[in-house]
CSV table of C-alpha atoms and ligand atoms in Angstrom, one decimal:
chain,number,residue,atom,x,y,z
Z,22,MET,CA,86.0,104.9,95.1
Z,23,THR,CA,83.8,102.0,94.1
Z,24,ARG,CA,84.3,99.3,91.4
Z,25,THR,CA,81.4,97.2,90.1
Z,26,VAL,CA,82.2,93.5,90.5
Z,27,ALA,CA,78.9,91.8,89.4
Z,28,GLU,CA,77.6,93.7,86.5
Z,29,ASN,CA,75.1,91.1,85.3
Z,30,ALA,CA,73.8,90.1,88.7
Z,31,ALA,CA,71.0,91.9,90.4
Z,32,PRO,CA,71.2,93.7,92.6
Z,33,THR,CA,74.7,94.9,91.7
Z,34,VAL,CA,77.4,94.9,94.3
Z,35,SER,CA,80.1,97.5,94.1
Z,36,GLU,CA,83.5,96.8,95.6
Z,37,PHE,CA,84.5,99.6,97.9
Z,38,VAL,CA,88.1,100.7,97.5
Z,39,PRO,CA,88.9,103.1,100.3
Z,40,GLN,CA,91.5,105.8,99.7
Z,41,SER,CA,92.2,106.3,103.4
Z,42,VAL,CA,91.8,104.5,106.7
Z,43,GLU,CA,89.2,107.0,107.8
Z,44,GLN,CA,87.2,106.3,104.7
Z,45,ALA,CA,87.5,102.6,105.3
Z,46,ARG,CA,86.3,103.0,108.9
Z,47,GLU,CA,83.3,105.2,108.0
Z,48,TRP,CA,82.3,102.5,105.4
Z,49,VAL,CA,82.7,99.7,108.0
Z,50,LEU,CA,80.6,101.7,110.6
Z,51,GLU,CA,77.9,102.2,108.0
Z,52,ARG,CA,77.8,98.5,107.2
Z,53,ILE,CA,77.6,97.7,110.9
Z,54,SER,CA,74.7,100.2,111.4
Z,55,LEU,CA,72.8,98.6,108.5
Z,56,GLU,CA,73.7,95.1,109.8
Z,57,GLN,CA,75.4,94.2,106.5
Z,58,SER,CA,78.2,91.8,106.4
Z,59,ILE,CA,81.4,92.5,104.4
Z,60,ARG,CA,83.9,90.5,102.4
Z,61,ILE,CA,87.5,91.7,102.4
Z,62,HIS,CA,89.9,91.5,99.5
Z,63,GLY,CA,93.4,92.6,98.7
Z,64,ASN,CA,94.4,92.1,95.0
Z,65,GLY,CA,92.4,88.9,94.7
Z,66,THR,CA,95.4,86.7,93.8
Z,67,SER,CA,94.2,83.8,96.0
Z,68,GLY,CA,91.3,83.5,93.6
Z,69,HIS,CA,88.8,84.0,96.4
Z,70,SER,CA,87.5,87.3,95.0
Z,71,ASP,CA,85.2,86.1,92.2
Z,72,PRO,CA,82.3,88.5,91.4
Z,73,ILE,CA,79.4,88.0,93.8
Z,74,SER,CA,75.9,89.3,93.9
Z,75,LEU,CA,74.0,90.2,97.0
Z,76,GLU,CA,71.7,87.3,96.4
Z,77,GLU,CA,74.6,84.9,96.4
Z,78,GLY,CA,76.6,85.9,99.4
Z,79,GLY,CA,74.9,88.9,100.9
Z,80,CYS,CA,78.4,90.4,101.5
Z,81,PHE,CA,79.6,93.8,100.6
Z,82,PRO,CA,83.1,93.6,99.1
Z,83,VAL,CA,85.9,96.0,100.2
Z,84,SER,CA,89.5,96.0,99.0
Z,85,SER,CA,92.5,97.5,100.8
Z,86,GLN,CA,94.5,97.6,97.6
Z,87,ASP,CA,94.7,101.4,97.4
Z,88,LEU,CA,96.0,101.9,101.0
Z,89,LYS,CA,99.7,102.4,100.0
Z,90,THR,CA,101.3,104.8,102.4
Z,91,ILE,CA,104.8,104.0,103.6
Z,92,HIS,CA,105.1,104.8,107.3
Z,93,PHE,CA,108.8,104.1,107.9
Z,94,PHE,CA,111.7,102.1,106.6
Z,95,ASP,CA,114.7,102.0,109.0
Z,96,PRO,CA,117.4,99.7,107.6
Z,97,ASP,CA,119.5,100.3,110.7
Z,98,ASP,CA,116.8,99.0,113.0
Z,99,LEU,CA,115.8,96.3,110.5
Z,100,VAL,CA,112.1,97.3,110.4
Z,101,ALA,CA,109.7,98.7,107.9
Z,102,GLY,CA,106.0,99.6,108.2
Z,103,MET,CA,103.4,100.4,105.5
Z,104,GLN,CA,99.8,100.3,104.6
Z,105,ALA,CA,98.2,97.0,103.8
Z,106,GLY,CA,97.6,97.7,100.1
Z,107,GLN,CA,101.4,97.7,99.2
Z,108,THR,CA,102.2,94.6,97.2
Z,109,ALA,CA,105.0,92.2,98.0
Z,110,ALA,CA,106.9,93.3,94.9
Z,111,GLU,CA,106.6,97.0,95.7
Z,112,MET,CA,107.8,96.4,99.2
Z,113,GLN,CA,110.8,94.2,98.1
Z,114,GLN,CA,111.7,96.9,95.5
Z,115,LEU,CA,111.7,99.6,98.2
Z,116,LEU,CA,113.8,97.5,100.6
Z,117,ALA,CA,116.2,96.5,97.8
Z,118,GLN,CA,117.3,100.1,97.4
Z,119,LYS,CA,119.1,99.7,100.8
Z,120,LYS,CA,120.0,96.0,100.1
Z,121,MET,CA,117.4,94.8,102.5
Z,122,GLN,CA,114.6,92.2,102.0
Z,123,LEU,CA,111.4,90.8,103.5
Z,124,MET,CA,112.0,87.2,104.2
Z,125,VAL,CA,108.5,86.2,103.0
Z,126,ASN,CA,108.2,85.7,99.2
Z,127,PRO,CA,104.7,84.8,98.0
Z,128,TRP,CA,103.9,82.9,94.8
Z,129,TYR,CA,102.2,86.1,93.4
Z,130,PRO,CA,104.3,89.3,93.5
Z,131,ASP,CA,101.0,91.3,93.3
Z,132,SER,CA,99.9,89.9,96.7
Z,133,THR,CA,99.1,92.7,99.1
Z,134,LEU,CA,100.7,92.8,102.5
Z,135,GLY,CA,97.2,92.6,104.1
Z,136,GLY,CA,96.4,89.5,102.0
Z,137,MET,CA,99.7,87.9,102.9
Z,138,VAL,CA,99.2,88.3,106.6
Z,139,SER,CA,95.5,87.3,106.4
Z,140,ALA,CA,96.3,84.0,104.5
Z,141,ASN,CA,99.5,83.4,106.6
Z,142,ILE,CA,101.5,82.7,103.5
Z,143,SER,CA,105.0,81.2,103.5
Z,144,GLY,CA,107.6,81.1,100.8
Z,145,PRO,CA,110.8,79.1,100.1
Z,146,ASN,CA,112.8,81.2,102.6
Z,147,ARG,CA,110.8,79.8,105.5
Z,148,MET,CA,113.3,77.0,106.1
Z,149,ASN,CA,116.1,79.2,107.2
Z,150,MET,CA,114.7,82.7,107.7
Z,151,GLY,CA,111.4,82.0,109.2
Z,152,GLY,CA,107.8,82.4,108.2
Z,153,LEU,CA,105.4,85.3,108.2
Z,154,ARG,CA,104.7,85.0,112.0
Z,155,ASP,CA,108.4,85.5,112.6
Z,156,SER,CA,108.5,88.7,110.5
Z,157,LEU,CA,105.3,90.5,111.6
Z,158,ILE,CA,105.9,92.8,114.5
Z,159,GLY,CA,103.0,95.2,114.4
Z,160,ILE,CA,99.5,95.6,112.9
Z,161,GLU,CA,96.7,98.0,112.6
Z,162,TYR,CA,93.1,96.9,111.7
Z,163,ILE,CA,89.5,97.9,111.8
Z,164,ASN,CA,87.6,95.3,114.0
Z,165,GLY,CA,84.0,94.2,113.9
Z,166,ARG,CA,82.9,97.2,115.9
Z,167,GLY,CA,84.5,99.6,113.5
Z,168,GLU,CA,87.3,100.4,116.0
Z,169,LEU,CA,90.8,101.1,114.8
Z,170,VAL,CA,93.0,98.7,116.7
Z,171,LYS,CA,96.8,99.0,116.9
Z,172,ALA,CA,98.9,96.1,118.2
Z,173,GLY,CA,102.6,95.4,118.4
Z,174,GLY,CA,104.9,98.2,117.2
Z,175,LYS,CA,108.2,99.1,115.7
Z,176,VAL,CA,110.4,96.9,117.8
Z,177,VAL,CA,110.8,93.2,117.7
Z,178,LYS,CA,110.1,92.5,121.4
Z,179,ASN,CA,107.0,94.3,122.1
Z,180,VAL,CA,104.3,92.1,123.5
Z,181,THR,CA,102.4,92.6,126.8
Z,182,GLY,CA,99.0,91.0,127.3
Z,183,TYR,CA,97.3,89.2,124.4
Z,184,ASP,CA,99.3,89.0,121.2
Z,185,LEU,CA,96.8,90.6,118.8
Z,186,THR,CA,99.4,90.9,116.0
Z,187,ARG,CA,99.7,87.1,115.8
Z,188,MET,CA,96.0,86.6,116.2
Z,189,MET,CA,95.5,88.4,112.9
Z,190,ILE,CA,97.8,86.0,111.0
Z,191,GLY,CA,95.8,83.5,109.0
Z,192,HIS,CA,92.4,84.9,109.9
Z,193,LEU,CA,91.4,85.0,106.2
Z,194,GLY,CA,89.5,88.3,106.5
Z,195,GLY,CA,87.2,87.0,109.3
Z,196,LEU,CA,88.5,89.2,112.2
Z,197,GLY,CA,88.9,92.6,110.7
Z,198,LEU,CA,90.2,94.8,107.9
Z,199,ILE,CA,94.0,95.1,108.1
Z,200,THR,CA,95.1,98.6,107.2
Z,201,SER,CA,98.8,98.7,108.1
Z,202,VAL,CA,101.6,96.2,108.9
Z,203,ASN,CA,105.1,96.4,110.4
Z,204,PHE,CA,107.7,93.9,109.5
Z,205,LYS,CA,111.1,92.8,110.7
Z,206,ILE,CA,113.4,92.8,107.7
Z,207,GLN,CA,116.8,91.4,106.9
Z,208,PRO,CA,119.9,92.4,104.8
Z,209,PHE,CA,120.4,90.6,101.5
Z,210,VAL,CA,122.2,87.3,101.8
Z,211,ILE,CA,125.8,87.3,100.4
Z,212,ASP,CA,126.3,86.0,96.9
Z,213,PRO,CA,123.2,83.7,96.6
Z,214,HIS,CA,123.6,80.5,94.6
Z,215,ALA,CA,121.3,77.5,94.1
Z,216,LEU,CA,121.6,73.9,93.0
Z,217,PHE,CA,118.8,72.4,90.9
Z,218,LEU,CA,117.8,68.9,90.0
Z,219,GLU,CA,115.1,67.7,87.7
Z,220,THR,CA,113.7,64.5,89.1
Z,221,ASP,CA,110.6,62.4,89.6
Z,222,LEU,CA,107.8,62.5,92.2
Z,223,GLN,CA,109.3,59.8,94.4
Z,224,ASN,CA,112.9,60.9,94.3
Z,225,TRP,CA,112.3,64.6,95.2
Z,226,GLN,CA,110.7,63.6,98.5
Z,227,ASN,CA,113.6,61.3,99.3
Z,228,ALA,CA,116.0,64.1,98.5
Z,229,VAL,CA,114.2,66.6,100.7
Z,230,GLY,CA,114.2,64.1,103.5
Z,231,LEU,CA,117.9,63.6,103.1
Z,232,LEU,CA,118.6,67.4,103.1
Z,233,GLN,CA,116.7,67.7,106.3
Z,234,SER,CA,118.4,64.8,108.1
Z,235,ARG,CA,121.8,66.2,107.1
Z,236,ARG,CA,121.0,69.6,108.4
Z,237,ILE,CA,122.6,71.4,105.5
Z,238,PRO,CA,122.4,75.2,106.2
Z,239,LEU,CA,120.2,76.2,103.3
Z,240,ASP,CA,118.6,79.6,102.7
Z,241,TRP,CA,115.6,78.1,100.9
Z,242,ILE,CA,114.3,75.0,99.3
Z,243,GLN,CA,111.6,74.8,96.6
Z,244,ALA,CA,110.0,72.2,94.4
Z,245,VAL,CA,108.0,73.2,91.3
Z,246,SER,CA,106.3,71.1,88.7
Z,247,ALA,CA,108.5,70.6,85.7
Z,248,SER,CA,106.1,69.0,83.3
Z,249,ALA,CA,102.5,69.5,82.1
Z,250,GLU,CA,101.6,66.0,83.4
Z,251,GLY,CA,103.0,66.9,86.8
Z,252,ASN,CA,105.2,63.8,87.1
Z,253,ARG,CA,108.6,65.7,86.9
Z,254,ILE,CA,109.7,68.1,89.6
Z,255,LEU,CA,112.4,70.8,89.6
Z,256,LEU,CA,113.9,70.8,93.0
Z,257,GLY,CA,116.0,73.8,94.0
Z,258,ALA,CA,118.1,74.5,97.1
Z,259,GLY,CA,119.5,78.0,97.8
Z,260,PHE,CA,122.6,78.9,99.8
Z,261,SER,CA,124.9,81.8,100.2
Z,262,GLY,CA,128.0,83.2,101.8
Z,263,ASN,CA,131.7,83.4,101.0
Z,264,PRO,CA,133.3,81.0,98.5
Z,265,GLU,CA,134.6,78.6,101.2
Z,266,ARG,CA,131.2,78.3,102.8
Z,267,ARG,CA,129.4,78.0,99.4
Z,268,SER,CA,131.8,75.3,98.3
Z,269,ARG,CA,131.3,73.3,101.5
Z,270,ILE,CA,127.5,73.5,101.1
Z,271,ALA,CA,127.6,72.7,97.4
Z,272,ASN,CA,129.6,69.6,98.0
Z,273,GLU,CA,127.1,68.4,100.6
Z,274,LEU,CA,124.2,69.2,98.3
Z,275,GLN,CA,125.8,67.4,95.3
Z,276,ASP,CA,126.1,64.4,97.5
Z,277,VAL,CA,122.3,64.3,97.8
Z,278,PHE,CA,121.3,65.6,94.4
Z,279,GLY,CA,123.8,63.6,92.3
Z,280,GLU,CA,125.7,64.4,89.1
Z,281,LYS,CA,122.7,65.5,87.1
Z,282,SER,CA,122.2,68.6,89.2
Z,283,PHE,CA,123.3,72.1,88.0
Z,284,MET,CA,124.3,75.2,89.9
Z,285,LEU,CA,123.3,78.8,89.2
Z,286,ALA,CA,124.4,82.0,90.8
Z,287,ASP,CA,121.6,84.6,91.5
Z,288,GLY,CA,120.6,86.1,88.1
Z,289,ASP,CA,122.3,83.4,85.9
Z,290,ASP,CA,120.3,81.7,83.2
Z,291,SER,CA,120.2,78.0,82.5
Z,292,PRO,CA,119.9,76.7,78.9
Z,293,GLU,CA,117.2,74.3,80.1
Z,294,TRP,CA,115.5,76.7,82.6
Z,295,PRO,CA,115.9,80.2,81.2
Z,296,CYS,CA,113.9,81.9,83.9
Z,297,LEU,CA,115.8,80.5,86.9
Z,298,PRO,CA,116.5,81.1,89.7
N,610,FAD,C1,94.5,79.2,102.9
N,610,FAD,C2,95.4,79.8,101.9
N,610,FAD,C3,96.8,79.5,102.0
N,610,FAD,C4,97.7,80.1,101.1
N,610,FAD,N1,99.0,79.8,101.2
N,610,FAD,C5,99.9,80.4,100.4
N,610,FAD,C6,101.3,80.2,100.6
N,610,FAD,O1,101.8,79.4,101.5
N,610,FAD,N2,102.2,80.9,99.8
N,610,FAD,C7,101.8,81.8,98.9
N,610,FAD,O2,102.6,82.4,98.2
N,610,FAD,N3,100.4,82.0,98.7
N,610,FAD,C8,99.5,81.4,99.4
N,610,FAD,N4,98.2,81.6,99.2
N,610,FAD,C9,97.7,82.5,98.2
N,610,FAD,C10,97.8,83.9,98.9
N,610,FAD,O3,96.9,84.0,99.9
N,610,FAD,C11,97.7,85.0,98.0
N,610,FAD,O4,98.4,84.9,96.8
N,610,FAD,C12,98.1,86.4,98.6
N,610,FAD,O5,98.7,86.3,99.8
N,610,FAD,C13,96.9,87.1,98.9
N,610,FAD,O6,97.1,88.5,98.6
N,610,FAD,P1,96.0,89.3,97.9
N,610,FAD,O7,96.3,90.7,98.1
N,610,FAD,O8,95.8,88.9,96.5
N,610,FAD,O9,94.7,88.9,98.8
N,610,FAD,P2,93.3,88.3,98.3
N,610,FAD,O10,93.5,87.1,97.4
N,610,FAD,O11,92.4,89.3,97.8
N,610,FAD,O12,92.8,87.7,99.7
N,610,FAD,C14,93.4,86.6,100.3
N,610,FAD,C15,92.8,86.5,101.7
N,610,FAD,O13,93.2,87.6,102.6
N,610,FAD,C16,92.1,88.3,103.1
N,610,FAD,N5,92.5,89.7,103.0
N,610,FAD,C17,93.0,90.4,102.0
N,610,FAD,N6,93.3,91.7,102.3
N,610,FAD,C18,92.9,91.8,103.6
N,610,FAD,C19,93.0,92.9,104.5
N,610,FAD,N7,93.4,94.1,104.2
N,610,FAD,N8,92.5,92.7,105.8
N,610,FAD,C20,92.0,91.5,106.2
N,610,FAD,N9,92.0,90.4,105.3
N,610,FAD,C21,92.4,90.6,104.1
N,610,FAD,C22,90.9,88.0,102.2
N,610,FAD,O14,89.7,88.0,102.9
N,610,FAD,C23,91.2,86.5,101.8
N,610,FAD,O15,90.8,85.6,102.8
N,610,FAD,C24,97.2,81.0,100.1
N,610,FAD,C25,95.9,81.3,100.0
N,610,FAD,C26,95.0,80.8,100.9
N,610,FAD,C27,93.5,81.1,100.8
């Protein structure tokens, strides 16, 4: 399948959207034999996928967005593996059916797994649950010779020799076309809650510094802009567990955030912030 991405430019470049790994490999081998360079996309959420013409970049675009096969999902072994075109939202929905989750939450739910690995993204869970490099346990990709490389596997401890899985994290599409990824996953946290505070630019950084120095066991922490001018910040800190644990953490948090903070359980709405958490 091809999709035109630069209709007004000449000559026109069509984005190749392979429907299988074999198709992708054949296309890469053809580019290699014709000495043509390629540019890899997922769903383009990072904004690096603007239309290009051959005259501008000389690259042939390819997207892994249609590679969507699910290889395995083993809640008992805490692992899941699927093709790189699955999006973060699709994967989280699948895992949620068994009360499991991927620890990495990107800004854009439409981010493909290949794009997430390639850009080494991290989300608010990184503080307590680790980043992408802590979750990725296996990878399959087509390298610059058109070879299909498989590294890592289905188990968490699997490395002998060079760690090619980690080498592919953050390569921004420069080392190969990722076709499949295997992740370590985690059960849902128990009864998630969060405390929020709307504050100014100076104070939120002080608050984060205090949270870190007090080593409060948070699940996540996130600051988002709360005004069009960008001078107000909504700072959120997530925690979970049984009522005793939550009450202890909430008290410590309130000590840092002060009286103007407000608490929400997962799924609750706030009058001021209807879309949170
Ligand atoms: C430097 C950088 C840092 C970022 N940090 C964060 C962050 O911390 N948190 C966050 O939520 N978002 C972050 N983003 C945005 C994030 O990259 C995207 O929203 C998302 O991860 C990309 O998914 P996508 O499918 O839209 O990929 P695209 O936007 O299409 O591509 C993103 C990058 O991944 C490469 N790529 C895509 N698919 C593949 C593949 N199959 N094989 C090999 N390479 C591929 C592309 O070449 C490109 O370099 C960051 C973006 C960049 C460029």
